[in-house]
Every structure is written in C-alpha cells, then in structure tokens.
mmCIF file of C-alpha atoms in Angstrom:
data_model
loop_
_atom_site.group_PDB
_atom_site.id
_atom_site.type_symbol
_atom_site.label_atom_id
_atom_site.label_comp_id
_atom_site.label_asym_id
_atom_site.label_seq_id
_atom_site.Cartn_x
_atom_site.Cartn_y
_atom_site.Cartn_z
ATOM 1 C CA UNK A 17 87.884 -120.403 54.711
ATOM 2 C CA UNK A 18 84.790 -120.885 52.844
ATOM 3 C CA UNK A 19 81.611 -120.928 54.838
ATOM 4 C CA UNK A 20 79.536 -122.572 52.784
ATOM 5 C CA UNK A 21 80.831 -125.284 50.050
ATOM 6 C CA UNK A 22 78.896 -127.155 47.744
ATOM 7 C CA UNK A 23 80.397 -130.055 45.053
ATOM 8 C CA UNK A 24 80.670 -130.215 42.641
ATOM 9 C CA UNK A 25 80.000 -126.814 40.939
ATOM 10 C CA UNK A 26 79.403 -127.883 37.696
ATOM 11 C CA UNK A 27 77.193 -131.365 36.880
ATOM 12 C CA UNK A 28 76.324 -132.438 33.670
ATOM 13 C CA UNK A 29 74.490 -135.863 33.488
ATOM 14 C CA UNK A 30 72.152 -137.591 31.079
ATOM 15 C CA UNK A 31 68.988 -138.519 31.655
ATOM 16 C CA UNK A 32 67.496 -140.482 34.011
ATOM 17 C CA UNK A 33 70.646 -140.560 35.644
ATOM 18 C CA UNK A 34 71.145 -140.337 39.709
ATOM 19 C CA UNK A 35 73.654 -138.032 40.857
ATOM 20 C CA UNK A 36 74.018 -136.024 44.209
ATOM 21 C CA UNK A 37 75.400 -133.018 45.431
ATOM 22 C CA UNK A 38 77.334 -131.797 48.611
ATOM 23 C CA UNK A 39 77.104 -129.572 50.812
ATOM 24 C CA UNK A 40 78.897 -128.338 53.741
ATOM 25 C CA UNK A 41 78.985 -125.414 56.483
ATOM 26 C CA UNK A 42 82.137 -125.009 58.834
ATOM 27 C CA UNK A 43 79.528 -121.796 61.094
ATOM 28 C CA UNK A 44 78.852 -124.228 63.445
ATOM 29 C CA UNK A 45 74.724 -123.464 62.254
ATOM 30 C CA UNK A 46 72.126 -125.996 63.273
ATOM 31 C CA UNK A 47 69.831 -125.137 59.602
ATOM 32 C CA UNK A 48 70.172 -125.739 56.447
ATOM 33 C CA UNK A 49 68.863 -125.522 53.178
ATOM 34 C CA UNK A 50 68.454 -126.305 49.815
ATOM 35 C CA UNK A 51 66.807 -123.825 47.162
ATOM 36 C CA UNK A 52 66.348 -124.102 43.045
ATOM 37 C CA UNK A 53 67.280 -121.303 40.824
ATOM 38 C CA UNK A 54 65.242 -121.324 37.314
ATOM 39 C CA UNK A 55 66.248 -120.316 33.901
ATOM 40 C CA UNK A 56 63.933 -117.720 35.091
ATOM 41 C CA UNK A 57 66.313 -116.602 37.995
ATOM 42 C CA UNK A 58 63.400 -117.083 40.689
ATOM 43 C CA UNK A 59 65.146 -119.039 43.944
ATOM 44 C CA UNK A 60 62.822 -120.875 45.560
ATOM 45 C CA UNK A 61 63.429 -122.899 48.494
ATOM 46 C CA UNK A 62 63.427 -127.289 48.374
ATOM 47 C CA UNK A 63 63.965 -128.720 51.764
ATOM 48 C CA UNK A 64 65.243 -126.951 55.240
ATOM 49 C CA UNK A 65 67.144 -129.288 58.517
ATOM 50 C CA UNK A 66 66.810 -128.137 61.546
ATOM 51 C CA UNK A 67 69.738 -130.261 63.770
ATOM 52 C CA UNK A 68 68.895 -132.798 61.364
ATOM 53 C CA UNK A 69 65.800 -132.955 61.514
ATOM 54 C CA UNK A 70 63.880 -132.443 58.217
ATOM 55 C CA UNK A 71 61.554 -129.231 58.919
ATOM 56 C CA UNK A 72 60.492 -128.093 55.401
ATOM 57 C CA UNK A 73 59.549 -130.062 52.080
ATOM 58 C CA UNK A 74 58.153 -127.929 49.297
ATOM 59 C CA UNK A 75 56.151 -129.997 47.066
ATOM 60 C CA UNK A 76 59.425 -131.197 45.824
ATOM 61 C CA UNK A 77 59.291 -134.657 44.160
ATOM 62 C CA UNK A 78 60.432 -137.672 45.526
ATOM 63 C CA UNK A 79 62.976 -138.243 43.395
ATOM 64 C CA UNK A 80 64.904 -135.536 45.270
ATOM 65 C CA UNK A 81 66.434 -136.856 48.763
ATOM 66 C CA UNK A 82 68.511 -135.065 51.538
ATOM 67 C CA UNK A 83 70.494 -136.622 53.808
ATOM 68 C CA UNK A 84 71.687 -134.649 56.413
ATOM 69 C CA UNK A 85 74.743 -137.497 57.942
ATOM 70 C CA UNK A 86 75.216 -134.563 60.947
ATOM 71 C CA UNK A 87 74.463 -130.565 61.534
ATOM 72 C CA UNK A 88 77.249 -129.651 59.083
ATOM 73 C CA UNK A 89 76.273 -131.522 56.061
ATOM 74 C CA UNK A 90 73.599 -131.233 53.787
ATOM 75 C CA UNK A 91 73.071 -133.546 50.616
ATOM 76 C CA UNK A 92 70.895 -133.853 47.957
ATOM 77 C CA UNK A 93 70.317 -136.779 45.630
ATOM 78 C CA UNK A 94 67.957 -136.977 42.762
ATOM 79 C CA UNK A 95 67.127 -139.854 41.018
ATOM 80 C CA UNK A 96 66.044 -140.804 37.479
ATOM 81 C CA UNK A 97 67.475 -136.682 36.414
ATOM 82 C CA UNK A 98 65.004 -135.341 34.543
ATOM 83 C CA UNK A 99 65.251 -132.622 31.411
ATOM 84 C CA UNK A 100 63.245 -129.977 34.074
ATOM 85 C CA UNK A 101 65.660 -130.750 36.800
ATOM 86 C CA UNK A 102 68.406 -128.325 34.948
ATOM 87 C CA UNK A 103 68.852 -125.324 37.184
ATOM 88 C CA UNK A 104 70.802 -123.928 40.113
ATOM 89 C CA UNK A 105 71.113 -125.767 43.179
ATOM 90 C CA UNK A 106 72.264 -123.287 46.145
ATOM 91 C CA UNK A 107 72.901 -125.236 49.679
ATOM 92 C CA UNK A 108 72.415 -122.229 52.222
ATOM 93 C CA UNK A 109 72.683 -122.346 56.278
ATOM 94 C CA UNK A 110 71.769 -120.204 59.482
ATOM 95 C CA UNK A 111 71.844 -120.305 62.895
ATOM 96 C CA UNK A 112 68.336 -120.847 63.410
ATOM 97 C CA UNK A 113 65.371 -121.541 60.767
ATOM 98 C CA UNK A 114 64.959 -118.377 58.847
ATOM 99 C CA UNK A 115 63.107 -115.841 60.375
ATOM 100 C CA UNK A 116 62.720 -116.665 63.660
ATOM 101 C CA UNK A 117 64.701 -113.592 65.964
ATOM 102 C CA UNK A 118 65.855 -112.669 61.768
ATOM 103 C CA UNK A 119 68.880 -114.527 61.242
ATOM 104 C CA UNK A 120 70.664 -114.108 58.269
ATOM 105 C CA UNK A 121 71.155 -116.927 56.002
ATOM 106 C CA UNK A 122 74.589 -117.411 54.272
ATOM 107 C CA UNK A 123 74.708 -119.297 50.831
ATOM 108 C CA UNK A 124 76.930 -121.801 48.865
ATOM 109 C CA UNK A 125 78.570 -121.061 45.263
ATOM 110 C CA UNK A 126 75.999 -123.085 43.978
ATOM 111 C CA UNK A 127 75.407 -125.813 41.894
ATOM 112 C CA UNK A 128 74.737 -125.648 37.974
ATOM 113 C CA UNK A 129 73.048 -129.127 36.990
ATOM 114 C CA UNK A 130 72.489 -129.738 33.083
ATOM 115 C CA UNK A 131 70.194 -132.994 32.211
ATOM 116 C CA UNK A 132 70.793 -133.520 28.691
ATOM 117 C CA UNK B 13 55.019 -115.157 54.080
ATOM 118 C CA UNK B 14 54.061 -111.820 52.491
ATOM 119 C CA UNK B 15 54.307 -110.970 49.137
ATOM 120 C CA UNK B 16 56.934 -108.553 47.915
ATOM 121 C CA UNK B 17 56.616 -106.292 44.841
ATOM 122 C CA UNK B 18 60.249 -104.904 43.467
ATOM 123 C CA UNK B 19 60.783 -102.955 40.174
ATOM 124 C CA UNK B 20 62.486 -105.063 37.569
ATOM 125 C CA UNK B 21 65.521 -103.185 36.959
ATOM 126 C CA UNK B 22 67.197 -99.988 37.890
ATOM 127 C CA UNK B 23 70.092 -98.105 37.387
ATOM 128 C CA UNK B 24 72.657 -95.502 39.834
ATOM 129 C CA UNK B 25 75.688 -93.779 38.830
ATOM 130 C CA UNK B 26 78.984 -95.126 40.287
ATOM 131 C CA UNK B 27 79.437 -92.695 43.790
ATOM 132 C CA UNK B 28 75.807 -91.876 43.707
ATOM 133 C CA UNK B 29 73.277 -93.320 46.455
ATOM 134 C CA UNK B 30 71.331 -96.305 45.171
ATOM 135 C CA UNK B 31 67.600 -96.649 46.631
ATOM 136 C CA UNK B 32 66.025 -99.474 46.083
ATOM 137 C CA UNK B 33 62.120 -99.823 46.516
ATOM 138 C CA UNK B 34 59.744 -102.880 47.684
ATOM 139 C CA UNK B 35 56.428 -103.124 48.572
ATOM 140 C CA UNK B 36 54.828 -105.502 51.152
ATOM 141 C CA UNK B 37 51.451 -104.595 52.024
ATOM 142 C CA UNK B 38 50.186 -107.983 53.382
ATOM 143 C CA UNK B 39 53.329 -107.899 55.717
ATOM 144 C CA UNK B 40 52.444 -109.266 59.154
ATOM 145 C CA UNK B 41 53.808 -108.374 62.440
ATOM 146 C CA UNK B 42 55.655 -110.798 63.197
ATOM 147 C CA UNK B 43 57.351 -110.803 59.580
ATOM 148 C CA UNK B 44 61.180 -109.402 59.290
ATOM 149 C CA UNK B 45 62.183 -107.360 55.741
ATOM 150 C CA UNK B 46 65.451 -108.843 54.857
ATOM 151 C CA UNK B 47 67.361 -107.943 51.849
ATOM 152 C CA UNK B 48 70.001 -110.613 49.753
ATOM 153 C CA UNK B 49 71.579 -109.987 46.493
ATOM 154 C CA UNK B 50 72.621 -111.963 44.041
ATOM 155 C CA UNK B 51 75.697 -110.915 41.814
ATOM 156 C CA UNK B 52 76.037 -112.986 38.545
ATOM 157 C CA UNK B 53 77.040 -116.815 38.649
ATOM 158 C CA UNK B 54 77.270 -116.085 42.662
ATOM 159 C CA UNK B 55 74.995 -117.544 45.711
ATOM 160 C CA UNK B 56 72.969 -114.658 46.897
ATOM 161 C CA UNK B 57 74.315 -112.906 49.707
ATOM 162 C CA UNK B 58 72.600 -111.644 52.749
ATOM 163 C CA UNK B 59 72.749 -107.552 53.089
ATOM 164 C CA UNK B 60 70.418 -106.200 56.116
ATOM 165 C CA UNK B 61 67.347 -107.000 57.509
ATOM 166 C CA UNK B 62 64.793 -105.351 60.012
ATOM 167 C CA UNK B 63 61.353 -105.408 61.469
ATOM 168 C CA UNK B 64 60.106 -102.255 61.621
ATOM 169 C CA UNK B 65 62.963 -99.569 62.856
ATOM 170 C CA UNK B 66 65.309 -98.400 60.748
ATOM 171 C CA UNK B 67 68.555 -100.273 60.685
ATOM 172 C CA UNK B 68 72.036 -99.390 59.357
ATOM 173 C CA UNK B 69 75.372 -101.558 58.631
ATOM 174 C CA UNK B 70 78.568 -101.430 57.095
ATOM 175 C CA UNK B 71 76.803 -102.582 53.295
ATOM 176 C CA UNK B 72 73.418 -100.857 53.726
ATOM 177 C CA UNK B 73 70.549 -98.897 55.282
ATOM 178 C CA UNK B 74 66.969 -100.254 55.390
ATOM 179 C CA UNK B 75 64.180 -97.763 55.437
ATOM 180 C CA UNK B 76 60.710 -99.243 56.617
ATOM 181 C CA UNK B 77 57.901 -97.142 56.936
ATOM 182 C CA UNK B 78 56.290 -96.428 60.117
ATOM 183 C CA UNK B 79 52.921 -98.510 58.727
ATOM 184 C CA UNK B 80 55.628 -101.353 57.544
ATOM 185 C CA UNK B 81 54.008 -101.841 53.951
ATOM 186 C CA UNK B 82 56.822 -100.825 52.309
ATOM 187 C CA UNK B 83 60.684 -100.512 52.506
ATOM 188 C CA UNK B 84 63.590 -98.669 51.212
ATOM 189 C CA UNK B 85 67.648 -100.556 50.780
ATOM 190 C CA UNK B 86 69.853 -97.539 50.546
ATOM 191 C CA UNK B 87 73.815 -98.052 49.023
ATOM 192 C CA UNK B 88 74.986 -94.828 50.380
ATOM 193 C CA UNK B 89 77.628 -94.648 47.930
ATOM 194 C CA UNK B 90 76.913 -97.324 44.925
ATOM 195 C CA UNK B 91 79.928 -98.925 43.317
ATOM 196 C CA UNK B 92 80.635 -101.172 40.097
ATOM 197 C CA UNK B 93 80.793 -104.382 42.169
ATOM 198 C CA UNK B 94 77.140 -103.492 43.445
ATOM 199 C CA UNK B 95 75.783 -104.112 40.408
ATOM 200 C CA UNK B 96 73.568 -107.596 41.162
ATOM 201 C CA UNK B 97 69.683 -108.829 41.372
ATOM 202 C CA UNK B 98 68.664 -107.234 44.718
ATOM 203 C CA UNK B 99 66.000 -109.051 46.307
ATOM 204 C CA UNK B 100 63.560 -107.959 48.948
ATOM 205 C CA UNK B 101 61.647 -110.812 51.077
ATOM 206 C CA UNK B 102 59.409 -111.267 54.125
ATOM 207 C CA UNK B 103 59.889 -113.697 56.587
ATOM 208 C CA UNK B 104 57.947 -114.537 59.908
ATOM 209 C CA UNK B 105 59.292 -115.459 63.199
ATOM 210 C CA UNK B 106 58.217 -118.562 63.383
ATOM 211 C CA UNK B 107 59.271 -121.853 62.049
ATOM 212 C CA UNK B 108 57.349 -123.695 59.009
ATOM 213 C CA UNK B 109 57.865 -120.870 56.711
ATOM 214 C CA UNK B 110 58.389 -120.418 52.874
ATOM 215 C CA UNK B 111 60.761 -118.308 51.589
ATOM 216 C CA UNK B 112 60.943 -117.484 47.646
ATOM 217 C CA UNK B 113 62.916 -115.297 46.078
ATOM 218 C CA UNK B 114 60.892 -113.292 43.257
ATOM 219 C CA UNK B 115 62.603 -111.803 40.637
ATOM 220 C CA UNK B 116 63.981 -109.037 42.380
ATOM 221 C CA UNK B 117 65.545 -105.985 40.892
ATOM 222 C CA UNK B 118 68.700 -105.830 38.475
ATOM 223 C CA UNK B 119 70.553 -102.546 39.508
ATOM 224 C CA UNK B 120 73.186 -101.690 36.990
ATOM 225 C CA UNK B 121 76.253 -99.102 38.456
ATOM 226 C CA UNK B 122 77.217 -97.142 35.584
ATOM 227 C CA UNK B 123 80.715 -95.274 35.679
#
C-alpha cells in the first residue's frame, strides 16, 4: 500500500490555466505538507496542516491554495499557471510538525507540472 | 533553522563504507540533524536522524560531534541503489519552522 499518493504524476497545462493536485496519506498522520523542487533540485517547503489547520505559508503566492477536506488529504490548486510555476510538487506527511520530538517525514512520488 | 553546508558530489565503491559530511555550526539546541535522500525522479526519503548522540538503524549511522557543529551519515556497506542526492538538514523542536532542502550531495556507487 502506498503511504503517500499524489495525482496525477505528470501535469502539463498551458498558461494561465488552473489545475490542482492530490494528495493523500493512509499513516493515520495529523501533518502535512507541500514542498517545490526547482530545475535547480533545491526542495523547499510551500504550506504545512497541522489537523487541518494551516500552520505554515512560505511567501508562496496566492495563486496557490490548499485545501485540506480532512487529516488525510492534502490539495493544492494554483490558479492562472504561470511559466515559473514548472517544477516538482512533492505532498509529504508526519506524525507531528517536523521537528518537534524528530519525526520523520515520509514523501509522495511527486508531481512534475510543465506550464507551457 | 540552521544552515547546513554538504559537499556537492561524492563518490564510494560498491561494498565500501560511504561517509557523508555536513556542517552546521549555527545549530541550536533544540535543533535535530536528520538525513533524507533523494534517488532520481523519486520523493526524497527519510534515512536517520538525531540530536546529539550517535544513532544507528537498519539504512544508516549518524555521527554528530560531541560540540554538534557537524555530522557524519555512514552507509556501512554502500550499494548501486544508494546512489541518490543525500541531504543533510536541521530542524528545531518546535513548531513554525522552515525546512529547505539545499542542494545536498550526489554520491555516485561505482561497481
């Protein structure tokens, strides 16, 4: 059984486009996350849920949503896709917010988004 | 969260230890070392994390030194499949954090 699952894994959308991706954990944790992945290979982390409760927002635009519908499920939706927005969209999830007591994250497949 | 300094790229001989290296000077007491790595196309993937004793599991050691500045992930016995971007990161115990991956270090296992 997969732990984490994202959908789809491969999205390629025109510009200005809104699309959204899934995510899902079956570990029963009460975080999640979203991170970006640059041509550049540096992850850096988006938004974080805690019980669905929205604990971190990185300077992340506001085109970019999450909905978190309960503790399992994690979406993201962007609107008006942008050429920059191309990258790597990992979901991840833990059993408490990263760090605290150092709990281990686990990660999706990932998402590869192309804006053309 | 502290910074973290890794080499860009190293390589190990299939059946030979791999030590990786990363340096975290500004750590904090409170922050946890914690290792991921990232094999091509794949999420990363958690590997071992610690605050300041040693610790040991069935992928990894992690060496920290006593003053915590810098840390050591050990593959006792590297293989092909453990060739991957290795990250090193800091994180504190406490909630509001940022964590970013840098850009880690590529270890290639040669045969």
């Amino acid at each position: 059984d997969t732990a984490v699952s994202q959908t789809p894994k491969y999205l390629v959308t025109q510009m200005g486009n809104d699309k959204s991706i899934k995510c899902e954990q079956n570990l029963g944790h009460d975080t999640m996350y979203w991170y970006k992945q640059d041509s550049k290979k540096f992850l850096k982390i988006m938004f974080s849920y805690n019980n669905k409760e929205l604990i971190i927002n990185e300077t992340v635009p506001n085109r970019f949503s999450p909905k978190s519908p309960d503790k399992a499920h994690l979406n993201l939706h962007i609107n008006s896709l942008e050429l920059g927005d191309s990258a790597v969209y990992f979901c991840a999830s833990s059993q408490e917010l990263l760090g605290f007591k150092g709990n281990e994250q686990f990660f999706g497949p990932g998402t590869r988004l192309t804006v053309l | 969260d502290a910074k973290t300094t890794q080499p860009p790229s190293m390589d190990c001989a299939e059946g030979r230890a791999a030590n990786l290296p990363c340096n975290h000077s500004t750590i904090s007491g409170n922050e946890y070392v914690y290792w991921y790595r990232q094999i091509h196309s794949q999420g990363p993937q958690y590997i071992i994390h610690g605050l300041k004793n040693n610790e040991t599991n069935e992928m990894a050691s992690l060496i920290i030194t006593e003053d915590r500045k810098s840390s050591t992930l050990i593959l006792p016995h590297a293989t092909l499949r453990d060739t991957a971007v290795y990250y090193c990161i800091v994180s504190r115990d406490t909630g509001g954090f940022k964590t970013i991956f840098g850009a880690g270090t590529r270890l290639f296992v040669k045969a």
